[in-house]
Coordinates of C-alpha atoms in Angstrom, one line a residue:
Chain A
M8 CA 32.6 -18.2 1.5
N9 CA 34.4 -16.5 -1.5
H10 CA 32.9 -16.4 -4.4
E11 CA 33.6 -15.5 -8.2
P12 CA 31.4 -12.3 -9.5
V13 CA 29.0 -14.1 -11.6
E14 CA 27.6 -12.9 -14.8
L15 CA 24.0 -11.3 -14.0
S16 CA 23.3 -9.5 -17.1
V17 CA 20.2 -10.4 -19.7
N18 CA 18.9 -9.0 -22.8
I19 CA 15.4 -8.5 -22.7
G20 CA 14.4 -8.0 -26.7
G21 CA 17.0 -5.4 -26.9
I22 CA 16.8 -4.0 -23.7
Q23 CA 20.2 -5.1 -21.9
L24 CA 19.5 -5.4 -17.9
K25 CA 21.9 -5.3 -15.5
N26 CA 20.5 -8.1 -13.9
P27 CA 16.9 -10.3 -14.5
V28 CA 15.5 -8.3 -11.4
M29 CA 12.6 -6.3 -12.5
T30 CA 9.6 -4.3 -10.9
A31 CA 6.1 -5.3 -12.0
S32 CA 3.8 -2.8 -13.3
G33 CA 1.6 -0.9 -10.2
T34 CA 3.0 -2.5 -7.3
F35 CA 6.4 0.1 -7.3
G36 CA 4.3 3.3 -8.1
Y37 CA 6.8 5.6 -10.4
G38 CA 10.2 4.6 -8.7
E39 CA 10.6 7.5 -6.5
E40 CA 8.4 6.0 -3.6
Y41 CA 10.8 3.0 -3.3
A42 CA 13.8 5.1 -3.2
P43 CA 14.4 5.2 0.2
Y44 CA 14.9 1.9 0.7
V45 CA 16.4 0.4 -3.3
G46 CA 19.0 1.7 -5.5
L47 CA 16.9 2.2 -8.3
D48 CA 19.6 1.9 -10.3
K49 CA 20.5 -1.4 -8.8
L50 CA 17.5 -3.3 -10.3
G51 CA 17.4 -4.8 -13.7
A52 CA 14.3 -2.7 -14.9
I53 CA 11.5 -0.6 -13.2
V54 CA 8.1 -1.3 -14.8
V55 CA 6.3 1.7 -13.7
K56 CA 2.8 2.3 -12.9
G57 CA 0.4 1.9 -16.2
I58 CA 0.2 5.0 -18.2
S59 CA -2.7 6.1 -20.2
L60 CA -3.1 8.5 -22.8
K61 CA -5.7 10.7 -20.5
P62 CA -5.7 10.8 -16.6
R63 CA -7.7 8.0 -15.0
T64 CA -9.6 8.2 -11.6
G65 CA -9.9 4.5 -11.2
N66 CA -12.3 2.6 -9.2
P67 CA -13.6 3.6 -6.0
P68 CA -12.7 2.8 -2.8
P69 CA -12.6 -0.3 -1.2
R70 CA -9.9 -1.2 -3.9
I71 CA -8.0 -4.0 -1.6
V72 CA -8.3 -7.1 0.0
E73 CA -6.4 -9.8 1.9
T74 CA -6.9 -13.4 0.6
T75 CA -5.3 -16.7 2.4
G76 CA -2.1 -16.3 0.8
G77 CA -2.6 -13.4 -1.8
M78 CA -4.1 -10.0 -2.0
L79 CA -6.9 -9.1 -4.1
N80 CA -7.1 -5.5 -6.1
S81 CA -9.3 -3.2 -8.3
I82 CA -7.4 0.0 -8.7
G83 CA -8.7 0.1 -12.2
L84 CA -5.9 1.7 -13.3
E85 CA -5.7 5.3 -11.4
N86 CA -2.7 6.9 -13.2
I87 CA -1.5 10.8 -14.0
G88 CA -2.0 10.1 -17.8
V89 CA 1.3 10.4 -20.4
D90 CA 1.8 13.8 -20.5
R91 CA 2.0 14.5 -16.2
F92 CA 4.2 11.4 -16.6
I93 CA 7.0 12.6 -18.8
G94 CA 7.0 16.1 -17.2
E95 CA 6.6 15.3 -13.5
K96 CA 7.6 11.8 -13.0
L97 CA 10.2 10.8 -15.3
P98 CA 13.0 12.9 -14.8
Y99 CA 13.8 11.8 -11.4
L100 CA 13.5 8.1 -12.4
R101 CA 16.2 9.2 -15.3
D102 CA 18.3 10.7 -12.9
S103 CA 18.1 8.0 -10.7
G104 CA 20.1 6.3 -13.2
A105 CA 17.7 3.0 -13.5
T106 CA 16.7 1.5 -16.8
I107 CA 13.4 2.5 -17.3
I108 CA 10.3 0.5 -19.0
V109 CA 6.8 2.2 -19.1
N110 CA 3.6 0.1 -18.6
I111 CA 0.8 1.6 -20.9
F112 CA -2.3 1.1 -21.9
G113 CA -5.5 2.4 -24.0
S114 CA -9.3 1.9 -24.3
S115 CA -8.9 1.7 -27.7
I116 CA -5.9 0.6 -30.5
E117 CA -5.5 3.6 -31.5
E118 CA -5.2 5.1 -27.8
Y119 CA -2.6 2.4 -27.0
G120 CA -0.6 3.8 -30.5
D121 CA -0.9 7.4 -29.4
V122 CA 0.5 6.4 -25.9
A123 CA 3.4 4.8 -27.8
N124 CA 4.2 7.4 -30.0
K125 CA 4.6 9.8 -27.3
L126 CA 7.0 7.9 -25.6
D127 CA 8.8 7.0 -28.5
D128 CA 9.8 10.5 -28.8
T129 CA 11.0 10.6 -25.2
H130 CA 14.7 10.5 -23.8
G131 CA 15.9 7.9 -21.0
I132 CA 13.1 5.0 -21.8
S133 CA 14.6 1.7 -22.7
G134 CA 11.6 -0.2 -23.7
L135 CA 7.2 -0.4 -23.0
E136 CA 5.4 -3.2 -21.5
I137 CA 1.7 -3.3 -22.8
N138 CA -0.8 -4.1 -20.7
I139 CA -3.5 -6.2 -22.7
S140 CA -4.6 -7.9 -19.4
C141 CA -5.6 -5.7 -16.6
P142 CA -8.8 -7.5 -15.3
N143 CA -10.3 -4.6 -13.4
V144 CA -11.6 -2.3 -16.4
K145 CA -14.4 -2.4 -18.6
E146 CA -12.7 -1.2 -21.9
G147 CA -9.1 -1.7 -22.9
G148 CA -7.2 -4.0 -20.8
I149 CA -8.1 -7.5 -20.8
I150 CA -10.6 -7.3 -23.7
F151 CA -7.6 -7.0 -25.9
G152 CA -5.7 -10.0 -23.9
S153 CA -8.4 -13.0 -24.4
D154 CA -8.3 -13.2 -27.9
S155 CA -5.3 -13.9 -30.1
H156 CA -6.6 -11.8 -32.9
M157 CA -7.2 -8.6 -30.8
A158 CA -3.8 -9.0 -29.2
F159 CA -2.3 -9.4 -32.7
E160 CA -4.1 -5.8 -34.1
V161 CA -3.0 -4.0 -31.0
V162 CA 0.5 -5.3 -30.8
S163 CA 0.8 -4.5 -34.6
F164 CA -0.5 -1.1 -34.5
V165 CA 1.7 -0.2 -31.5
R166 CA 4.8 -1.9 -33.4
Q167 CA 4.0 0.7 -36.2
S168 CA 4.2 3.8 -33.5
T169 CA 7.3 3.2 -31.8
K170 CA 10.6 2.1 -32.4
L171 CA 11.3 1.0 -28.9
P172 CA 11.5 -2.6 -27.6
L173 CA 8.0 -4.0 -26.7
I174 CA 7.3 -6.3 -24.0
V175 CA 3.7 -7.8 -23.8
K176 CA 1.7 -8.5 -20.8
L177 CA -0.5 -11.7 -21.0
S178 CA -3.4 -12.3 -19.1
P179 CA -3.9 -15.8 -17.7
H180 CA -7.9 -15.5 -18.7
V181 CA -7.1 -17.7 -21.8
T182 CA -7.8 -21.4 -22.5
D183 CA -4.6 -21.8 -24.3
I184 CA -1.6 -18.9 -23.5
T185 CA 0.6 -20.7 -26.4
E186 CA -1.9 -19.4 -28.7
I187 CA -1.9 -15.4 -27.6
A188 CA 1.7 -15.8 -27.3
R189 CA 2.4 -16.6 -30.5
S190 CA 0.0 -14.5 -31.9
V191 CA 2.2 -11.3 -30.1
Q192 CA 5.3 -12.6 -31.3
D193 CA 4.1 -12.4 -34.8
A194 CA 2.6 -9.2 -34.0
G195 CA 6.4 -7.9 -33.3
A196 CA 6.7 -7.9 -29.6
D197 CA 9.9 -8.4 -28.8
A198 CA 9.7 -9.8 -25.3
I199 CA 6.3 -11.4 -23.4
S200 CA 5.7 -11.1 -19.6
L201 CA 3.1 -12.9 -17.7
I202 CA 0.8 -13.2 -16.1
N203 CA -1.0 -10.4 -14.9
T204 CA -3.5 -10.9 -11.9
I205 CA -6.6 -13.5 -12.0
R206 CA -9.8 -12.6 -11.3
G207 CA -11.5 -13.6 -8.2
M208 CA -13.5 -11.9 -5.3
A209 CA -14.2 -12.3 -1.6
I210 CA -17.4 -11.6 0.5
D211 CA -18.2 -10.5 3.9
I212 CA -20.5 -13.1 5.1
E213 CA -22.1 -10.3 8.1
T214 CA -23.3 -7.6 5.4
K215 CA -23.4 -10.7 2.5
T216 CA -21.7 -7.5 0.0
P217 CA -18.1 -8.2 -1.7
K218 CA -15.4 -6.9 -0.2
L219 CA -14.5 -5.1 -3.0
A220 CA -16.5 -1.9 -4.3
N221 CA -15.5 -3.4 -7.8
I222 CA -17.3 -7.0 -6.7
T223 CA -14.1 -8.7 -8.5
G224 CA -10.5 -7.8 -8.3
G225 CA -7.0 -9.3 -9.6
L226 CA -5.3 -12.1 -7.1
S227 CA -2.1 -11.9 -6.7
G228 CA 0.4 -12.7 -4.2
P229 CA 1.7 -16.5 -3.4
A230 CA -1.1 -17.9 -4.1
I231 CA -1.1 -17.5 -7.7
K232 CA 2.6 -18.6 -8.4
P233 CA 2.0 -22.4 -9.5
I234 CA 0.0 -21.1 -12.3
A235 CA 2.3 -18.3 -13.6
L236 CA 5.0 -20.8 -13.2
R237 CA 3.5 -23.3 -15.1
M238 CA 1.8 -20.6 -17.9
V239 CA 5.7 -19.1 -18.0
W240 CA 6.9 -22.9 -18.9
E241 CA 4.7 -23.2 -21.5
V242 CA 5.4 -20.2 -23.3
A243 CA 8.9 -20.2 -23.2
K244 CA 9.1 -23.7 -24.6
V245 CA 7.1 -22.8 -27.8
T246 CA 8.6 -18.7 -28.3
E247 CA 11.7 -17.4 -29.3
I248 CA 11.4 -14.3 -27.7
P249 CA 12.4 -13.8 -23.9
V250 CA 9.9 -14.6 -21.9
I251 CA 9.9 -12.4 -18.1
G252 CA 8.1 -14.3 -15.4
V253 CA 5.8 -12.7 -13.1
G254 CA 3.2 -14.0 -10.1
G255 CA 3.7 -14.4 -6.6
I256 CA 7.7 -13.7 -6.4
M257 CA 8.4 -13.4 -2.7
N258 CA 12.3 -14.7 -2.6
A259 CA 15.1 -15.8 -4.8
Y260 CA 13.8 -19.2 -4.6
D261 CA 10.3 -18.3 -6.3
A262 CA 12.7 -16.2 -8.9
L263 CA 14.9 -19.6 -9.8
E264 CA 12.4 -21.8 -10.0
F265 CA 10.9 -19.2 -12.9
I266 CA 14.3 -19.0 -14.5
I267 CA 14.6 -22.7 -14.4
A268 CA 11.5 -23.0 -16.0
G269 CA 12.2 -20.6 -18.9
A270 CA 12.2 -16.9 -17.8
S271 CA 14.9 -14.6 -19.2
A272 CA 14.3 -12.2 -16.3
I273 CA 11.7 -11.9 -13.7
Q274 CA 9.4 -9.4 -11.9
V275 CA 8.8 -8.5 -8.6
G276 CA 5.3 -7.2 -7.4
T277 CA 3.4 -8.0 -4.4
A278 CA 6.1 -8.6 -2.2
N279 CA 7.4 -4.9 -2.5
F280 CA 4.4 -4.2 -0.7
I281 CA 5.5 -5.8 2.7
N282 CA 9.2 -5.8 2.1
P283 CA 10.2 -2.6 0.1
K284 CA 13.8 -4.1 -0.1
A285 CA 12.2 -7.3 -1.7
T286 CA 13.9 -6.9 -4.7
V287 CA 17.4 -6.2 -4.0
D288 CA 16.6 -9.2 -1.2
I289 CA 15.8 -11.5 -4.3
L290 CA 18.9 -10.3 -6.5
S291 CA 21.0 -11.0 -3.7
G292 CA 20.0 -14.5 -3.5
I293 CA 20.1 -14.8 -6.9
E294 CA 23.8 -13.9 -6.8
K295 CA 24.4 -16.5 -3.8
Y296 CA 22.4 -19.6 -5.4
L297 CA 25.0 -19.1 -8.6
G298 CA 27.7 -18.7 -6.4
D299 CA 27.0 -22.3 -4.3
H300 CA 26.2 -23.7 -7.5
R301 CA 29.1 -22.5 -9.3
I302 CA 27.2 -21.0 -11.9
G303 CA 29.6 -18.1 -13.7
D304 CA 26.8 -17.2 -15.8
I305 CA 22.9 -16.6 -15.1
K306 CA 21.8 -17.1 -18.5
S307 CA 23.3 -20.5 -18.4
L308 CA 20.6 -21.4 -15.9
I309 CA 17.8 -20.1 -18.2
G310 CA 15.2 -22.9 -19.1
T311 CA 17.3 -25.9 -17.6
L312 CA 14.2 -27.5 -16.3
S313 CA 14.7 -30.9 -16.6
C314 CA 11.2 -33.0 -17.1
E315 CA 13.1 -36.4 -17.6
Chain B
M7 CA 10.3 6.5 7.3
Y8 CA 12.8 3.3 8.9
Q9 CA 11.8 -0.5 8.3
I10 CA 13.2 -1.9 11.3
L11 CA 13.4 -4.9 13.3
S12 CA 11.7 -3.8 17.1
K13 CA 12.1 -5.5 20.1
I14 CA 8.6 -5.6 22.4
L15 CA 8.8 -4.3 25.4
F16 CA 5.3 -5.4 27.0
N17 CA 2.3 -6.7 25.2
K18 CA -0.3 -6.3 27.6
E19 CA -4.5 -7.0 27.4
V20 CA -5.7 -3.5 28.9
S21 CA -9.5 -4.4 28.5
P22 CA -10.9 -7.9 26.5
T23 CA -9.7 -7.9 23.2
Y24 CA -8.1 -5.0 23.6
Y25 CA -3.8 -5.0 24.1
N26 CA -1.4 -2.5 24.1
M27 CA 2.0 -3.0 22.9
G28 CA 5.5 -1.2 23.7
V29 CA 7.9 -1.5 21.3
D30 CA 11.8 -0.3 21.6
C31 CA 12.6 1.7 18.6
P32 CA 14.4 4.8 18.8
E33 CA 14.2 5.3 15.0
I34 CA 10.7 5.6 14.7
A35 CA 9.7 7.1 17.9
S36 CA 12.7 10.1 17.6
R37 CA 10.4 11.2 14.5
A38 CA 6.6 10.2 15.2
A39 CA 4.3 12.5 15.9
P40 CA 0.5 12.1 17.0
G41 CA -1.6 11.0 13.9
Q42 CA 1.0 9.0 12.5
F43 CA 0.6 5.2 12.1
I44 CA 3.5 2.3 11.6
M45 CA 3.2 -0.4 9.1
V46 CA 3.3 -3.8 11.3
R47 CA 4.2 -7.2 9.7
V48 CA 3.0 -9.7 12.6
S49 CA 4.2 -13.0 10.8
N50 CA 7.4 -13.4 8.3
Q51 CA 5.0 -16.0 6.9
L52 CA 3.4 -15.7 3.7
D53 CA -0.4 -16.1 5.5
P54 CA -1.3 -13.1 6.7
L55 CA 0.4 -11.5 3.9
L56 CA 0.4 -7.8 4.1
R57 CA 1.5 -5.5 6.8
R58 CA -1.3 -4.0 9.0
P59 CA -1.7 -0.2 9.6
F60 CA -1.7 0.5 13.1
V61 CA -1.7 4.2 14.5
I62 CA 0.7 5.4 17.1
H63 CA -0.9 5.8 20.9
R64 CA 2.0 7.0 22.6
I65 CA 5.6 8.2 22.2
Q66 CA 7.5 7.6 25.5
R67 CA 10.7 9.4 26.5
A68 CA 13.6 7.8 27.3
N69 CA 15.6 9.2 30.3
T70 CA 18.3 10.5 28.0
G71 CA 15.5 12.6 26.8
S72 CA 15.5 11.4 23.4
D73 CA 12.2 9.5 22.3
S74 CA 13.0 5.6 22.5
Q75 CA 9.6 3.8 22.4
V76 CA 6.1 3.8 20.9
E77 CA 3.1 2.2 22.0
I78 CA 0.5 0.5 19.8
L79 CA -3.1 0.1 21.1
Y80 CA -4.8 -2.4 19.2
K81 CA -8.0 -4.5 19.0
V82 CA -8.4 -8.4 18.2
V83 CA -10.2 -8.5 15.1
G84 CA -8.7 -10.8 12.8
K85 CA -5.6 -13.4 12.2
G86 CA -3.5 -10.7 12.3
T87 CA -3.9 -8.9 15.4
E88 CA -4.7 -12.6 17.2
I89 CA -1.1 -12.9 16.0
M90 CA 0.0 -10.0 17.4
S91 CA -1.8 -10.5 21.0
E92 CA 0.6 -13.8 21.1
M93 CA 3.7 -11.9 21.1
K94 CA 5.7 -12.1 23.8
E95 CA 8.3 -9.3 25.8
C96 CA 11.7 -9.4 23.8
D97 CA 10.0 -11.0 20.6
E98 CA 11.0 -9.3 17.4
I99 CA 8.8 -7.2 15.3
D100 CA 8.9 -5.9 11.7
L101 CA 7.8 -2.2 11.7
L102 CA 7.8 0.2 9.1
G103 CA 7.2 3.9 10.1
P104 CA 6.0 6.5 11.0
V105 CA 3.9 7.0 8.1
G106 CA 1.7 9.8 7.0
N107 CA 1.0 13.3 8.3
G108 CA 0.2 13.4 11.8
Y109 CA -2.1 16.0 13.7
R110 CA -1.3 19.7 13.1
I111 CA -1.3 21.8 16.3
D112 CA -1.8 25.3 16.6
T113 CA 0.1 26.4 19.4
N114 CA -2.2 29.2 20.1
I115 CA -5.4 26.8 20.9
R116 CA -7.4 27.7 24.1
T117 CA -9.7 25.0 23.9
A118 CA -9.2 21.4 22.5
V119 CA -12.1 19.3 21.7
L120 CA -10.6 15.4 21.4
V121 CA -13.7 12.9 20.3
G122 CA -13.0 9.0 20.3
G123 CA -14.7 6.3 19.3
G124 CA -13.7 2.2 20.3
I125 CA -10.3 1.9 19.3
G126 CA -10.2 5.4 17.9
V127 CA -8.9 6.5 21.1
A128 CA -5.5 5.4 20.2
P129 CA -3.8 8.3 18.9
L130 CA -5.4 11.0 21.1
L131 CA -3.3 10.2 24.0
S132 CA -0.1 11.2 22.6
L133 CA -2.0 13.9 21.2
A134 CA -3.3 15.1 24.5
E135 CA 0.3 15.2 25.6
R136 CA 1.5 17.0 22.5
I137 CA -1.3 19.8 23.2
I138 CA -0.6 20.0 27.0
S139 CA 3.3 20.5 26.6
Q140 CA 3.0 22.9 23.0
C141 CA -0.1 25.1 23.9
S142 CA 1.0 27.6 26.5
K143 CA -2.3 29.6 26.2
L144 CA -4.2 26.3 26.6
K145 CA -7.7 27.0 28.8
S146 CA -9.5 23.8 28.1
L147 CA -8.9 20.0 27.5
I148 CA -11.5 17.8 27.1
L149 CA -11.9 14.2 25.8
L150 CA -15.4 12.7 24.8
L151 CA -15.0 8.9 24.2
G152 CA -17.8 6.8 23.0
G153 CA -17.8 2.7 22.9
K154 CA -20.3 0.1 22.1
G155 CA -19.9 -1.0 26.0
R156 CA -17.7 -0.6 29.0
D157 CA -14.8 -2.5 27.5
D158 CA -14.9 -0.7 24.6
V159 CA -14.1 2.6 27.0
L160 CA -10.1 2.7 27.1
C161 CA -7.6 5.0 28.6
V162 CA -9.9 6.8 31.2
E163 CA -7.3 7.0 33.7
E164 CA -4.3 8.0 31.6
F165 CA -6.4 10.9 30.2
E166 CA -7.4 12.1 33.8
R167 CA -3.8 11.7 35.4
L168 CA -3.0 14.6 32.5
G169 CA -5.7 16.9 33.9
V170 CA -8.0 16.0 30.8
E171 CA -11.9 16.4 31.5
V172 CA -13.4 12.9 30.0
R173 CA -16.9 12.7 29.0
V174 CA -18.2 9.0 28.3
A175 CA -21.0 7.4 26.6
T176 CA -21.9 3.7 25.7
E177 CA -24.5 2.8 23.9
D178 CA -25.8 0.1 26.4
G179 CA -25.4 3.1 29.0
R180 CA -23.5 0.6 31.6
L181 CA -21.0 3.8 31.6
G182 CA -21.2 7.5 31.4
H183 CA -24.5 8.8 28.9
R184 CA -26.6 6.0 27.0
G185 CA -26.1 6.6 23.7
L186 CA -23.3 8.1 20.9
V187 CA -20.3 10.1 21.1
V188 CA -22.2 12.1 18.6
D189 CA -24.5 13.1 21.8
L190 CA -21.9 14.3 23.9
L191 CA -20.5 16.8 20.9
L192 CA -23.7 18.0 21.1
D193 CA -24.4 18.6 24.3
Y194 CA -20.7 20.4 24.7
L195 CA -21.3 22.6 21.7
E196 CA -24.6 23.7 23.1
S197 CA -23.8 24.1 26.6
R198 CA -21.4 27.7 26.7
D199 CA -18.1 26.0 27.9
Y200 CA -16.4 26.4 24.9
S201 CA -14.9 30.1 23.0
P202 CA -16.0 29.7 19.7
G203 CA -13.4 31.3 17.1
S204 CA -10.3 30.2 15.6
S205 CA -9.1 28.9 19.1
T206 CA -11.3 25.8 19.6
H207 CA -10.2 23.0 18.1
C208 CA -11.6 19.7 17.4
F209 CA -9.8 16.2 16.8
A210 CA -11.3 13.1 15.9
C211 CA -10.5 9.6 15.4
G212 CA -13.1 6.5 15.4
P213 CA -15.5 4.9 12.9
D214 CA -16.2 6.3 9.6
S215 CA -20.0 6.8 10.6
M216 CA -19.0 8.6 13.6
L217 CA -16.3 10.7 11.7
K218 CA -18.9 11.2 9.1
E219 CA -21.3 12.8 12.1
V220 CA -18.6 14.8 13.9
S221 CA -17.6 16.9 10.5
K222 CA -21.5 17.9 9.9
I223 CA -21.8 18.8 13.5
I224 CA -18.2 21.0 13.3
A225 CA -18.9 22.1 10.2
E226 CA -22.5 24.0 11.3
K227 CA -20.4 25.5 14.3
G228 CA -17.4 26.6 12.1
I229 CA -14.8 25.1 14.0
S230 CA -11.5 23.6 12.7
C231 CA -11.5 20.2 12.9
Q232 CA -8.9 17.5 11.5
I233 CA -9.8 13.6 11.4
S234 CA -8.3 10.5 11.0
L235 CA -9.1 7.9 9.0
E236 CA -8.4 4.3 8.8
S237 CA -8.2 2.4 5.4
R238 CA -7.0 -0.7 3.9
M239 CA -4.0 -0.4 2.5
A240 CA -1.0 -2.6 1.3
C241 CA 2.1 -0.7 1.1
A242 CA 1.8 2.6 3.0
L243 CA 4.5 4.3 0.3
G244 CA 2.2 5.8 -1.9
A245 CA 2.3 2.7 -4.7
C246 CA -0.4 0.8 -4.3
L247 CA -3.2 3.0 -4.5
G248 CA -5.3 0.7 -1.9
C249 CA -5.9 3.3 0.4
I250 CA -7.8 6.2 -1.5
V251 CA -10.4 9.0 -0.5
R252 CA -12.7 11.4 -2.1
T253 CA -12.2 14.9 -0.9
K254 CA -13.0 18.5 -2.3
S255 CA -9.8 20.1 -3.3
G256 CA -8.6 16.6 -5.2
G257 CA -11.4 17.6 -7.8
D258 CA -11.1 14.1 -9.8
V259 CA -8.4 12.6 -8.3
Y260 CA -8.3 10.6 -5.2
K261 CA -6.6 11.2 -2.4
K262 CA -4.1 8.7 -0.5
V263 CA -4.9 8.2 3.3
C264 CA -1.1 6.7 3.4
K265 CA 0.5 10.0 2.1
D266 CA -1.3 12.7 2.1
G267 CA -3.6 11.4 5.5
P268 CA -4.0 9.8 7.7
V269 CA -5.2 12.7 9.2
F270 CA -7.5 15.3 7.0
D271 CA -9.4 18.2 7.7
S272 CA -13.1 17.2 8.6
N273 CA -14.2 19.8 5.5
E274 CA -12.2 18.4 2.9
I275 CA -13.6 14.8 2.7
I276 CA -16.3 14.1 0.3
W277 CA -18.2 10.7 2.5
E278 CA -19.1 8.0 0.3

């Protein structure tokens, strides 16, 4: 069946994406690792592994364990730091023609601001994603993402530190996800991505010890998709800014559910580990669905959920 | 590295709970080196979810002269390997590989000591084949092989067919020396049938506890030793940062088993 070309581009808070398929931070390295499998310039955007002001060693091993339909990780935000990222990783990514979004985090509000400020002066970055939701580190991360006042403070501060479009990545660990979504919107966020991983654990019954050295870790993969989908739907209903759906997207059908629920774009995470070509497979699946359903523009599918 | 659907040529039980699977994959076989591994997706369902890493057991040459098939020797330990063990000839299997850095072979080796524990024997067969074909000065090639019991001692005949001297230890004493493979190593190094110096090399694969002991013993003798590490990992592409190991040259930074290994110099590793 031949189809008319479909319009796939979306605008996420000032970032123009060729299509709605992005990578989830921490699952796609700095892009380079996946270049043999994916044309990096073919994706909507590449969100790189979270970057902090100084390099971080991360948590001791074991850091990963598979659970039913998912995986727990406790990497602990290991990264090379913003200076080495700019010097060593960014040039390759920029030359690949990819749309680059840099995920950032800090252990204090000032540190978030400092990282944002350094990247603000750097050529080739289309936007920042602020991680206020990592479940695996004590300082930073989730402390800012589980309290709407703290979230407001950190996003406001980063807003003043950069002119780049800001996406704020939310944690599912809140009583009311819409409250924190409104806070970051009021603080000047241009878009919201959700959800980060959900804290979980696994135990070895022979040794009676945790399977992760960090005891707990963040659950990702298909097991968390229904939770992510519900939260995206709730947030999209009450915010003015675009929402990016993340959580257990393994194929185009999963991605389409998020878009119908109100996501303007989606991020593919754990699926990259299993199928390095997952992003491009999902993109062509979305394209086929639009063609089959004679939808000329993806934007007309966003938030079309009918609950009647 | 290639991601390909390959045809299974055979999948047979070689000892209770141990299987050897041959897959037709010229792309991987022609580039594979002993010590490298393959990521196997055992099912296209979402559970089990992740690929499983398996070290390459054997790289087989087709009659045409080009490598065309690889063998994976594995033990059934959980859901993933159980599914694998039920696969049949002509089934297709999703492979990603070859991954990582294999054993480095110095062609001036005169004496090579291979140390395997249980399923850790897997990469040593292709290694032995490669050493024999590449090291013209080779005088002695010996395999020290350990297992819990008789069923855990694999491939003895295959090694002997290559002319490798095999010494065996089992924990229950049903086969060979009663005890651990490290006893055999201590014994071997104490006896005088090895030539000290740079032309003796040791290659080991097995559980961490064994590798740690081997590294300690070898360090005292000043012999070069390469060990192959196992680790949980999700991607094998260097992206998930799950398979990390602390090394002396890494400083504060962990190394990745998938990208920097799985074979490391034994004196590089900082054992947890």
